[in-house]
PDB file of C-alpha atoms in Angstrom:
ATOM      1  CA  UNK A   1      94.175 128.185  51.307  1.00  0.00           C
ATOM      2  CA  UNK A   2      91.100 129.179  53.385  1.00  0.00           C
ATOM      3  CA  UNK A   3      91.556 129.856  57.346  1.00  0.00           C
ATOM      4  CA  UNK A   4      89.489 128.906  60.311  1.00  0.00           C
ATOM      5  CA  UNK A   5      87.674 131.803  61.012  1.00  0.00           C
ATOM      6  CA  UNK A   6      89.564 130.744  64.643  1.00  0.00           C
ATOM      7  CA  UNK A   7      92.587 131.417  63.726  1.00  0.00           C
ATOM      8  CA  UNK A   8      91.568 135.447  64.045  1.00  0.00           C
ATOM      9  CA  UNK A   9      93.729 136.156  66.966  1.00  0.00           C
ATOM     10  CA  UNK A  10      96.279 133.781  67.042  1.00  0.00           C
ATOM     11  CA  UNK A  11      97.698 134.726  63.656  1.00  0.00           C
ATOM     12  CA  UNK A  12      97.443 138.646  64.511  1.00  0.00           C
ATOM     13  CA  UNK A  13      99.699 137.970  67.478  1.00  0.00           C
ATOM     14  CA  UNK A  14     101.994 135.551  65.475  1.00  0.00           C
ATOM     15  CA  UNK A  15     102.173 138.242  62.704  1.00  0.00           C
ATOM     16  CA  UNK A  16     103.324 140.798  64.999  1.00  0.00           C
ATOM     17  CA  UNK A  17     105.749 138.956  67.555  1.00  0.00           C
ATOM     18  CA  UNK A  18     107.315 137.982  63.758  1.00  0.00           C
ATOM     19  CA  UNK A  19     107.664 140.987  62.549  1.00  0.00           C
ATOM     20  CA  UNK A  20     109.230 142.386  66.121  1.00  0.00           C
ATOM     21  CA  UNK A  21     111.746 139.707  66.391  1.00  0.00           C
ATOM     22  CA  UNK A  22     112.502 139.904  62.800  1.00  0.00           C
ATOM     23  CA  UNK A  23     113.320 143.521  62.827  1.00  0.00           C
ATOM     24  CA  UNK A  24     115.631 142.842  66.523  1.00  0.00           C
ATOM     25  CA  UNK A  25     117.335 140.262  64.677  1.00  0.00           C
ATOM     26  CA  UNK A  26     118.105 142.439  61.288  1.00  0.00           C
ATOM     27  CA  UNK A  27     119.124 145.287  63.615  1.00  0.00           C
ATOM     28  CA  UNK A  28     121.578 143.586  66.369  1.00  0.00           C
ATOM     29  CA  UNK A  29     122.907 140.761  63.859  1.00  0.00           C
ATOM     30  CA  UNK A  30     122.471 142.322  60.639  1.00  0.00           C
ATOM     31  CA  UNK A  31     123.908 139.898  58.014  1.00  0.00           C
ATOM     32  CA  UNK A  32     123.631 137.239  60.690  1.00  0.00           C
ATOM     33  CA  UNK A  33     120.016 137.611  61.227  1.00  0.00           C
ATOM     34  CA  UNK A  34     118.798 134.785  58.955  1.00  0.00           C
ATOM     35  CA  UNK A  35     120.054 132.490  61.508  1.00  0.00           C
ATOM     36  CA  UNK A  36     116.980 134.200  63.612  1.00  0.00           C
ATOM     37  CA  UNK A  37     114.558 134.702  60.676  1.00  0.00           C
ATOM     38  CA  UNK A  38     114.326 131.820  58.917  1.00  0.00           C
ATOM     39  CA  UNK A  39     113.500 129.369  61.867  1.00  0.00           C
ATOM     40  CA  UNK A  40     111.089 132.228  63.249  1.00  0.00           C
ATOM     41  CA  UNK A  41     109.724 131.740  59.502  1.00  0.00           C
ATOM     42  CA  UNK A  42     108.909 128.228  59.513  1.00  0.00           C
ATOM     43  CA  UNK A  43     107.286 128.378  62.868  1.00  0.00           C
ATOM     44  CA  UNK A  44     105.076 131.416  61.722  1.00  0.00           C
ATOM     45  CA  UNK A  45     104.055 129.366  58.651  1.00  0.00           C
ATOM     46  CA  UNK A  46     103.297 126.319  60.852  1.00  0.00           C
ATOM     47  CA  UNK A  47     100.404 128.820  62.689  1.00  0.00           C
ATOM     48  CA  UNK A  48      98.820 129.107  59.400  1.00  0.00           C
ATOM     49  CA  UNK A  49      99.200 125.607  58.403  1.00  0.00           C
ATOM     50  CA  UNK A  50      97.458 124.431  61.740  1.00  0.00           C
ATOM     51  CA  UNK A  51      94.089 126.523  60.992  1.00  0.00           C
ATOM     52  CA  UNK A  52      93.581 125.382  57.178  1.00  0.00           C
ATOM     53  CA  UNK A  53      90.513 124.218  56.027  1.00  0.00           C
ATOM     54  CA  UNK A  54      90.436 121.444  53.835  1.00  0.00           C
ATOM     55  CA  UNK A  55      88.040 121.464  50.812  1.00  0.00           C
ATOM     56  CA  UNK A  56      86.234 118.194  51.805  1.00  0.00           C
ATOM     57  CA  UNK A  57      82.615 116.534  50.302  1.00  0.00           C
ATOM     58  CA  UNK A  58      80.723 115.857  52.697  1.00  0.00           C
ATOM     59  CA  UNK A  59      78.470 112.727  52.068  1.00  0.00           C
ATOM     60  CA  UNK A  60      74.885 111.726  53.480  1.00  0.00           C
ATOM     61  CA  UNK A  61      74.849 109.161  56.559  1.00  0.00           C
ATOM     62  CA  UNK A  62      72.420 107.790  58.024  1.00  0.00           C
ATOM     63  CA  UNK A  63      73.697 104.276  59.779  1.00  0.00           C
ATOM     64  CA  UNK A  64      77.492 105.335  59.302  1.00  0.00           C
ATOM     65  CA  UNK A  65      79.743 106.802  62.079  1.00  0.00           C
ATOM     66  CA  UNK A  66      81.840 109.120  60.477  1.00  0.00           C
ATOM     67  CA  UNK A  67      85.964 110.257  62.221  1.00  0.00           C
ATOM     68  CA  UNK A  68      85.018 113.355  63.737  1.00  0.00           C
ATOM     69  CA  UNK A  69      88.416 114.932  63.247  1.00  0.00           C
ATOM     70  CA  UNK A  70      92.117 114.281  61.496  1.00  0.00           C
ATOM     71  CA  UNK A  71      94.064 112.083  63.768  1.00  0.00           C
ATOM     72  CA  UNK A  72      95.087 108.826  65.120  1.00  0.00           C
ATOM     73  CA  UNK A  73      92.868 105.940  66.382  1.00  0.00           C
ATOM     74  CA  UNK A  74      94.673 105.610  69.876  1.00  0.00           C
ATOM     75  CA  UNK A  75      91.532 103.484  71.237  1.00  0.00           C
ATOM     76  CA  UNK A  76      88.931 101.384  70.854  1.00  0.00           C
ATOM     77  CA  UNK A  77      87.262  99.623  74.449  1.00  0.00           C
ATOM     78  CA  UNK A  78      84.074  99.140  76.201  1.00  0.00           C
ATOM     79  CA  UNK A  79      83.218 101.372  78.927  1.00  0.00           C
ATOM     80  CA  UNK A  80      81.107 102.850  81.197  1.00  0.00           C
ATOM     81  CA  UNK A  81      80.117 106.191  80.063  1.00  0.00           C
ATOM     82  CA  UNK A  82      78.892 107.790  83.274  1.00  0.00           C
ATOM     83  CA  UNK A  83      77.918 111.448  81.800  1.00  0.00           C
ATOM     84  CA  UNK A  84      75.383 111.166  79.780  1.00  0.00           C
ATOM     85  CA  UNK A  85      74.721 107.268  78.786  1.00  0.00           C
ATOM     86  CA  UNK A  86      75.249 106.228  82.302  1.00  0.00           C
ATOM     87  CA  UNK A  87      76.077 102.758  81.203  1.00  0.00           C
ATOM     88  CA  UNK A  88      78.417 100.470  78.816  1.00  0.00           C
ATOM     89  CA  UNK A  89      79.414 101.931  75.769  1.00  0.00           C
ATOM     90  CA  UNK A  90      82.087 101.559  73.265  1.00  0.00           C
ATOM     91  CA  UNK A  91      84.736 103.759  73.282  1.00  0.00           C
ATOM     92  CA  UNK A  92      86.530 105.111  69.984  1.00  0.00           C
ATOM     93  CA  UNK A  93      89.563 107.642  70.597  1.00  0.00           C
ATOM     94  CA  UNK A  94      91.373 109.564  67.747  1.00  0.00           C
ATOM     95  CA  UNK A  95      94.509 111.543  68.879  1.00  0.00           C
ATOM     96  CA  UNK A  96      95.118 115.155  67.134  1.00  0.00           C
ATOM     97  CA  UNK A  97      98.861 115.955  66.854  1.00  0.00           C
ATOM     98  CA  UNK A  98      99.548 119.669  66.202  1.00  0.00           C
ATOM     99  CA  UNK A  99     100.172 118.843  62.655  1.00  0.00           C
ATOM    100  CA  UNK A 100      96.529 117.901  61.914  1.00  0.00           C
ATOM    101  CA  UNK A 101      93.433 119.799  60.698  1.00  0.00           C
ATOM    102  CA  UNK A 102      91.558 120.504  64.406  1.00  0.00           C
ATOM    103  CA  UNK A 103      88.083 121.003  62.904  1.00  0.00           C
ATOM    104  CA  UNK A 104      85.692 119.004  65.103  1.00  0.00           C
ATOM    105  CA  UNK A 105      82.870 117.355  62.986  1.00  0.00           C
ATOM    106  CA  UNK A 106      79.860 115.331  63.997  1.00  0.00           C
ATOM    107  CA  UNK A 107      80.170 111.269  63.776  1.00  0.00           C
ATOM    108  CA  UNK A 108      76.245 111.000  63.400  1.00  0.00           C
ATOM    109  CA  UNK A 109      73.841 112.444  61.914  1.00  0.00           C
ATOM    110  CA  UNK A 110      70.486 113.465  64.217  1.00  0.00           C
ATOM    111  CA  UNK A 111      69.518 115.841  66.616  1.00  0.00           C
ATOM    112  CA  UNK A 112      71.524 117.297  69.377  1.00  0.00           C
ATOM    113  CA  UNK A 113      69.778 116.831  73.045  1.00  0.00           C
ATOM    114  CA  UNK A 114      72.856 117.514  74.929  1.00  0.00           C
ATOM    115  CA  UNK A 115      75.997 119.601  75.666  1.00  0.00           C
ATOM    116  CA  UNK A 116      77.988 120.912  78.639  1.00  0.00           C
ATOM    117  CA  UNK A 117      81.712 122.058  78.980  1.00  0.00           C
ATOM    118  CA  UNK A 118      83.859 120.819  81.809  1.00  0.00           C
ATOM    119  CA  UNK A 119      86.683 123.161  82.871  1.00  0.00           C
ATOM    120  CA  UNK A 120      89.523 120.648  83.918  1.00  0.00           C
ATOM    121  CA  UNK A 121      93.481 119.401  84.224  1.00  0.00           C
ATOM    122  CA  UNK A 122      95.550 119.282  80.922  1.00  0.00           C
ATOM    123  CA  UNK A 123      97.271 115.418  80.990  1.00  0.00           C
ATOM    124  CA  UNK A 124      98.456 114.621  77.938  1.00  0.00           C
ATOM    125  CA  UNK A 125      96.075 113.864  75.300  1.00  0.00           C
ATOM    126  CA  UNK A 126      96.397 110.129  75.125  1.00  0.00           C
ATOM    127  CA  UNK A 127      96.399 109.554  78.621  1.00  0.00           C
ATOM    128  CA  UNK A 128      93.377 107.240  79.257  1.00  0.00           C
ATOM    129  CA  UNK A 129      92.178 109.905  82.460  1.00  0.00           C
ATOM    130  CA  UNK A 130      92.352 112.468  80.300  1.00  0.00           C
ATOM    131  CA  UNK A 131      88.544 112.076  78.983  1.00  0.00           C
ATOM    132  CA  UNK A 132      87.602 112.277  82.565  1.00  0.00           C
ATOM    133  CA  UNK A 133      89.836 114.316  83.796  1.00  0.00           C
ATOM    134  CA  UNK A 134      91.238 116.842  81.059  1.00  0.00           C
ATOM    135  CA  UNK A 135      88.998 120.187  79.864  1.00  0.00           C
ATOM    136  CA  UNK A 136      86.554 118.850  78.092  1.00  0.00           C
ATOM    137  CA  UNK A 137      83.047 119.262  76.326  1.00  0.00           C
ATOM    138  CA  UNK A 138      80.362 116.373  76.187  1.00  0.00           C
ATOM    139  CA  UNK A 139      77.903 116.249  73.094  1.00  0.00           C
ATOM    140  CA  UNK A 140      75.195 114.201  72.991  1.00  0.00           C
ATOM    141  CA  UNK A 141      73.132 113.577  69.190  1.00  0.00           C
ATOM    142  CA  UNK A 142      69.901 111.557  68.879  1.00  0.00           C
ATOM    143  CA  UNK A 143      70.818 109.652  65.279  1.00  0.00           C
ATOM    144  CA  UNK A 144      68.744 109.006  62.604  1.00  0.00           C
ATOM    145  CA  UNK A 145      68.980 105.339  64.116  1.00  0.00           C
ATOM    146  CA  UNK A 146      67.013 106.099  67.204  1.00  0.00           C
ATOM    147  CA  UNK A 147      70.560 105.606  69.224  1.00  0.00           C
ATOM    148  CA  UNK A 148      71.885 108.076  71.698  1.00  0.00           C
ATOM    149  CA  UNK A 149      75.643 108.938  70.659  1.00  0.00           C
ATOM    150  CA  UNK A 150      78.215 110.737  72.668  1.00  0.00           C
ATOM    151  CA  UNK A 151      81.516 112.522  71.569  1.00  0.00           C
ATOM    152  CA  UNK A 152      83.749 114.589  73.811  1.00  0.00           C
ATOM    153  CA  UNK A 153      85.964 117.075  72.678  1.00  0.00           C
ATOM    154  CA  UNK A 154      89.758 116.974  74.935  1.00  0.00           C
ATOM    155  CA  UNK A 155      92.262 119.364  75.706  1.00  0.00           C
ATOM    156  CA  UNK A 156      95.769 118.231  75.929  1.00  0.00           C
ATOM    157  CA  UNK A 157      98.791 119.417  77.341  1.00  0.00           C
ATOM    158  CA  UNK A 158      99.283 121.892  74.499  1.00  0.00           C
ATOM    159  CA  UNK A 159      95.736 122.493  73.457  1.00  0.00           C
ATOM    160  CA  UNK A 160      94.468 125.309  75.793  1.00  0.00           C
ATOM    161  CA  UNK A 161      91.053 126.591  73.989  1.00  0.00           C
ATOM    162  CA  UNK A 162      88.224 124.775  73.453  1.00  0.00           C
ATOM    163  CA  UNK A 163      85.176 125.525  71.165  1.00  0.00           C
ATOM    164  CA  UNK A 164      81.866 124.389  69.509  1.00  0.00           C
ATOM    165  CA  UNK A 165      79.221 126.111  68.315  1.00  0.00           C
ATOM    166  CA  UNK A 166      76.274 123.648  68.555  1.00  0.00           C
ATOM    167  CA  UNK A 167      73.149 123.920  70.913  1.00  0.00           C
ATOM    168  CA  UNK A 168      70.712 121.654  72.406  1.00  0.00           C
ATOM    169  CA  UNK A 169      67.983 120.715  69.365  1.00  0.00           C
ATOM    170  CA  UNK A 170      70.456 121.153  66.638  1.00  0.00           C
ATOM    171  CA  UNK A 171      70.493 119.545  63.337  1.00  0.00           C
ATOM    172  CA  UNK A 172      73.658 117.579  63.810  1.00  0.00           C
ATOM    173  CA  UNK A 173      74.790 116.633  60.158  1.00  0.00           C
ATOM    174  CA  UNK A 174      77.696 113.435  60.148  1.00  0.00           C
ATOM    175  CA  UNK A 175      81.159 114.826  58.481  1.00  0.00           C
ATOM    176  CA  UNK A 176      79.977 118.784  58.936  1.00  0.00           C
ATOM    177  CA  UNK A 177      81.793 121.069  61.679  1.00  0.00           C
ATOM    178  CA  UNK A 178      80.498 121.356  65.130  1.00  0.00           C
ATOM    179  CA  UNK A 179      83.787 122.953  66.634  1.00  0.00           C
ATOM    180  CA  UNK A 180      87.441 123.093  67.208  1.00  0.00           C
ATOM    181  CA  UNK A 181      90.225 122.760  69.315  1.00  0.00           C
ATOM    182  CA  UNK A 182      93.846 124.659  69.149  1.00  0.00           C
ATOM    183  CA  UNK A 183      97.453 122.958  69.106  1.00  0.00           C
ATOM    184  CA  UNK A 184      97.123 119.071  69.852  1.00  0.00           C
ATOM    185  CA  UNK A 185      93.955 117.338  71.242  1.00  0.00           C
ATOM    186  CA  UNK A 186      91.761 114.523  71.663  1.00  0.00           C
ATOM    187  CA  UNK A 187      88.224 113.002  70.357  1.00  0.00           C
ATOM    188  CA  UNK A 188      86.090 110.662  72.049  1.00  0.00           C
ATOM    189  CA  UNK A 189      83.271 109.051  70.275  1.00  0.00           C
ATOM    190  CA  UNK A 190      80.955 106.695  72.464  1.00  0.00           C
ATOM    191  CA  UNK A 191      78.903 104.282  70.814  1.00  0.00           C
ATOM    192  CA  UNK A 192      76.303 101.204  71.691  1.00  0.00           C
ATOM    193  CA  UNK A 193      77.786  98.562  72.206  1.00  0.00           C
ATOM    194  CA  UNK A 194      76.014  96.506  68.941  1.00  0.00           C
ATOM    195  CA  UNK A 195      78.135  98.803  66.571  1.00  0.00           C
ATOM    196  CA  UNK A 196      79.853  97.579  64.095  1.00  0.00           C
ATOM    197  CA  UNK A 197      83.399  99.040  64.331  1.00  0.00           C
ATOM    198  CA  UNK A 198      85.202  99.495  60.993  1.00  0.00           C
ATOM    199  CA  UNK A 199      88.568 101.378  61.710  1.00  0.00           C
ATOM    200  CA  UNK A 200      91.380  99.871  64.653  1.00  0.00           C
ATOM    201  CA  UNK A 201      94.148 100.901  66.459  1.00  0.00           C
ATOM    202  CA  UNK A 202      96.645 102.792  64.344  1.00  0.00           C
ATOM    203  CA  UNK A 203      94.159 103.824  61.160  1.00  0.00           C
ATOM    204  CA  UNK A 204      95.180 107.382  60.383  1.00  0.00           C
ATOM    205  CA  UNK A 205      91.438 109.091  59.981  1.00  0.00           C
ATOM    206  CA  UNK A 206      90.364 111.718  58.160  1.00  0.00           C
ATOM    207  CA  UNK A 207      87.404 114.291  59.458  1.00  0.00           C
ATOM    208  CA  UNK A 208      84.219 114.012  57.613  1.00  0.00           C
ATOM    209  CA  UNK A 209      85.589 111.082  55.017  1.00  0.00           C
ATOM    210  CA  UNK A 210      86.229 108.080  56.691  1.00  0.00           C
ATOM    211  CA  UNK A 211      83.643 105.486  58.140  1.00  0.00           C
ATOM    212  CA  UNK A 212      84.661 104.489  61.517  1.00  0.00           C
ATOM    213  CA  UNK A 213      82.163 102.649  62.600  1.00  0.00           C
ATOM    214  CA  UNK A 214      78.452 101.511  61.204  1.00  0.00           C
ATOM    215  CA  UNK A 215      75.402 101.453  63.424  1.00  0.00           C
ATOM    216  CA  UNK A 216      72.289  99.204  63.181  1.00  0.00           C
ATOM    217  CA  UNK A 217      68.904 100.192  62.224  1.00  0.00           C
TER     218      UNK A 217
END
């Protein structure tokens, strides 16, 4: 199983706070300490399940709009986008539980004009203020269909570190990684408001596969 290269630190520290509370627990409790270990155990292996990396093919797209990220469709509503669009938009949300792959992936395929990180509160993640409100970052791709599309990356009330790695005039390239975002989140894809939208509320998605929505020409 390959490991975000994010997962650097937070393993290191999980290894060691392990192996420290491990070797309490075998000292004070001795035949007892399994009652200690093996919980400690599961929630050490959960650290390394949360920063897999999923061998995925990524397709070509061109008018598709592909789920950013592993999650939940929690909405799907027109509104005003007041960032970057400055008008109506429609609003696609997909909810990251700590259970899912956090890799953050680009829905379109283009040309990055925009970015900018917002230091904020931490509401939980499906609480509608939270893409206002919440730490956040704001990309902004050109597509290949001449539209302007905005995504926002969202803390939650677990998630605490935010990252992506693109830059104004990128190559953004639909399904491929553009960031991450630790221990329970939120995405935020804003599209015009002529796109077809393909998943709805409750589709489980997965990051670079599925076709949420499809944009016209």
């Amino acid at each position: 199983m390959k490991l975000h290269r994010e997962s650097k630190g937070t393993i290191t520290v999980a290894s060691l706070l392990f192996i420290i509370l491990s070797a309490i627990a075998i000292y004070f409790l001795e035949m007892w300490s399994l009652v200690v270990i093996l919980p400690l155990l599961v929630v050490y292996s959960l650290v390394f399940w949360f920063f897999r990396v999923p061998d995925r093919e990524i397709l070509d797209h061109k008018e598709n709009v592909i789920a950013p990220v592993d999650g939940k469709v929690v909405m799907i509503k027109e509104v005003e986008e007041d960032e970057f669009i400055k008008g109506k938009a429609i609003q696609v949300s997909i909810f990251m539980s700590p259970l899912n792959v956090h890799i953050c992936r680009y829905p379109v395929s283009g040309k990055v004009i925009y970015k900018k990180y917002h230091p904020g509160k931490y509401l939980v993640a499906w609480h509608e203020k939270s893409s206002t409100e919440n730490e956040r970052t704001t990309v902004a791709v050109e597509s290949l269909t001449n539209h302007q599309v905005v995504f926002r990356q969202i803390a939650g009330y677990v998630a605490r570190r935010i990252v992506f790695y693109c830059n104004e005039g990128d190559d953004a390239k639909a399904g491929h990684e553009f960031g991450f975002i630790k221990f329970g989140s939120r995405m935020d894809v804003f599209l015009p408001l002529d796109t077809e939208i393909i998943c709805k509320i409750g589709d489980i998605t997965k990051g670079g596969l599925d076709v949420i929505a499809r944009m016209k020409e």
